[in-house]
Amino acid sequence: MILPNLKEAKQRTNKEVVIKTNEYHVDEELKSLGVNKKYFLKTYGCQMNEHDSENIKAILEEMSFTETDVMEDADFILLNTCAIRENAHNKVFGMVGRMKHLRETKPNLITGICGCMAQEETIVEEIMQKYKWLDIVFGTHNIHRLPQIIKEKLEKQKQEIEVFSIEGDIVENIPVKRDSKYKAWINIMYGCDKFCTYCIVPYTRGKQRSRTPEFILNEVRELIEDGYQEITLLGQNVNAYGKDLKIDYNMANLLEDVAKTGIARIRFVTSHPWDFTDEMIEIIKKYDNIMPYIHLPLQSGSDRILKLMGRRYTKESYLKLYKKLKEALPYSSITTDIIVGFPGETEDDFKETLEVVKECEYDSAFTFIFSPRIGTPAAKMEDHVSLEEKEKRLYELNELVNKYAKKANDKYLEKVVPVLIEGVSEKNPTMMMGYTDTMKLVNVKNAADFVGKIVNVKITDVKTWSLDGELVID
Ligand code: 5AD
Ligand code: SF4
């Protein structure tokens, strides 16, 4: 049993990151463990977690488990959790309640929790006290150890917890079962060293570790061979890519090398305004296959709050970068993240956030009420603003965000735009769905024969969060 430790998770060591190409393995005897058994995996949170789940699925399938999307049918139920806000906690423990129920009728059911919540000391303490029946708990640095963790549990017949607090090395040979045949996530770095005061990620995901360009570019080339059209380069703070490598190589270099592979579409998330260089902007402008879509979290428009958040930029420098991006890439769409109700946020601070939103007219924004996370500096800051007031601010902000989202979409009416057709539309089964280069969701008529292809679509109707269109036959 290895338990998470918050003090250790906060440390940043000089320990060299070792790239391991044969660390992951499945013992021969474990390869048939899942024969005639099904797994159910539920994923919460960000794209990083989605991609981790693609690894977990592949590992379980190497152990002969097959996937089911019906929890009641599963022999192994695993929740890949998120720790970014409190509400995820409630959702996860709601599911855990259902798992307990199922266990009563299925004595051989294996149950588990992994992901960012498993990295939290207080959560694991809670599990050990109140949920002794949960079989396995493993952290974000232990994914490659899943076969061994299951084995330990089955041999010892008691709760098995394995959570490394200090990030391990980079394990390069974990298999992946991708959810899509056309779009793929590629991790370019793990962890984060920014330590924004509200954010738990630097503790749950460890210090920044960039993958080397060779491994990333090989992955891109393999995906091209497999027919993939779109890749998204993933990291908590992708603009800082390469800063921890021993070689002189940065995000602009990586973007250029990935663009040169010729893959049709390249996206990257998430950018921190602090590390967004002119060189990067030049490269995005130069290559048509780097998509004109940038997610640029603002968090707050008040300099006082930005300082308390430890964001390292001011309202003015953010706006300067924003304008530079829009001037260089006028066609691009830009989205953001905003937190309201940070400790001590006054009405005036909030007004400044609204001002920035009015100036930037974002294509869309993810908006959140501040959620104190144990162990982060902001959780200890004095907070006099009532929840009612925070909810009022969130509502006001959302009204504004929606207005500009619709305004941004209105510009697409009657235009012809490229869309990667992904599959049947969820809203209307007679239509197909896909995304534009600028990341707008489009429901498309008559495109059933074009799944996996990038086609021209004429936009015929515009809503706040999606567009409707029809295929343009050349
Ligand atoms: N409370 C509310 N929102 C948060 N985010 C990160 N930490 C918190 C928190 N403690 C938001 C930020 C970040 C996004 C992924 O989640 O806006 O950009
Ligand atoms: Fe969290 Fe800030 Fe790192 Fe983003 S950059 S993951 S908000 S600490």
XYZ file of C-alpha atoms in Angstrom, residues 81 244 305 309 326 375 422 450:
8
model
C -11.855 11.076 -11.357
C 12.406 21.279 -18.773
C -7.284 39.202 -8.184
C -4.260 33.983 -8.163
C -6.408 38.734 -33.335
C -3.761 22.189 0.144
C -17.216 12.756 -37.079
C -18.257 11.621 -45.497
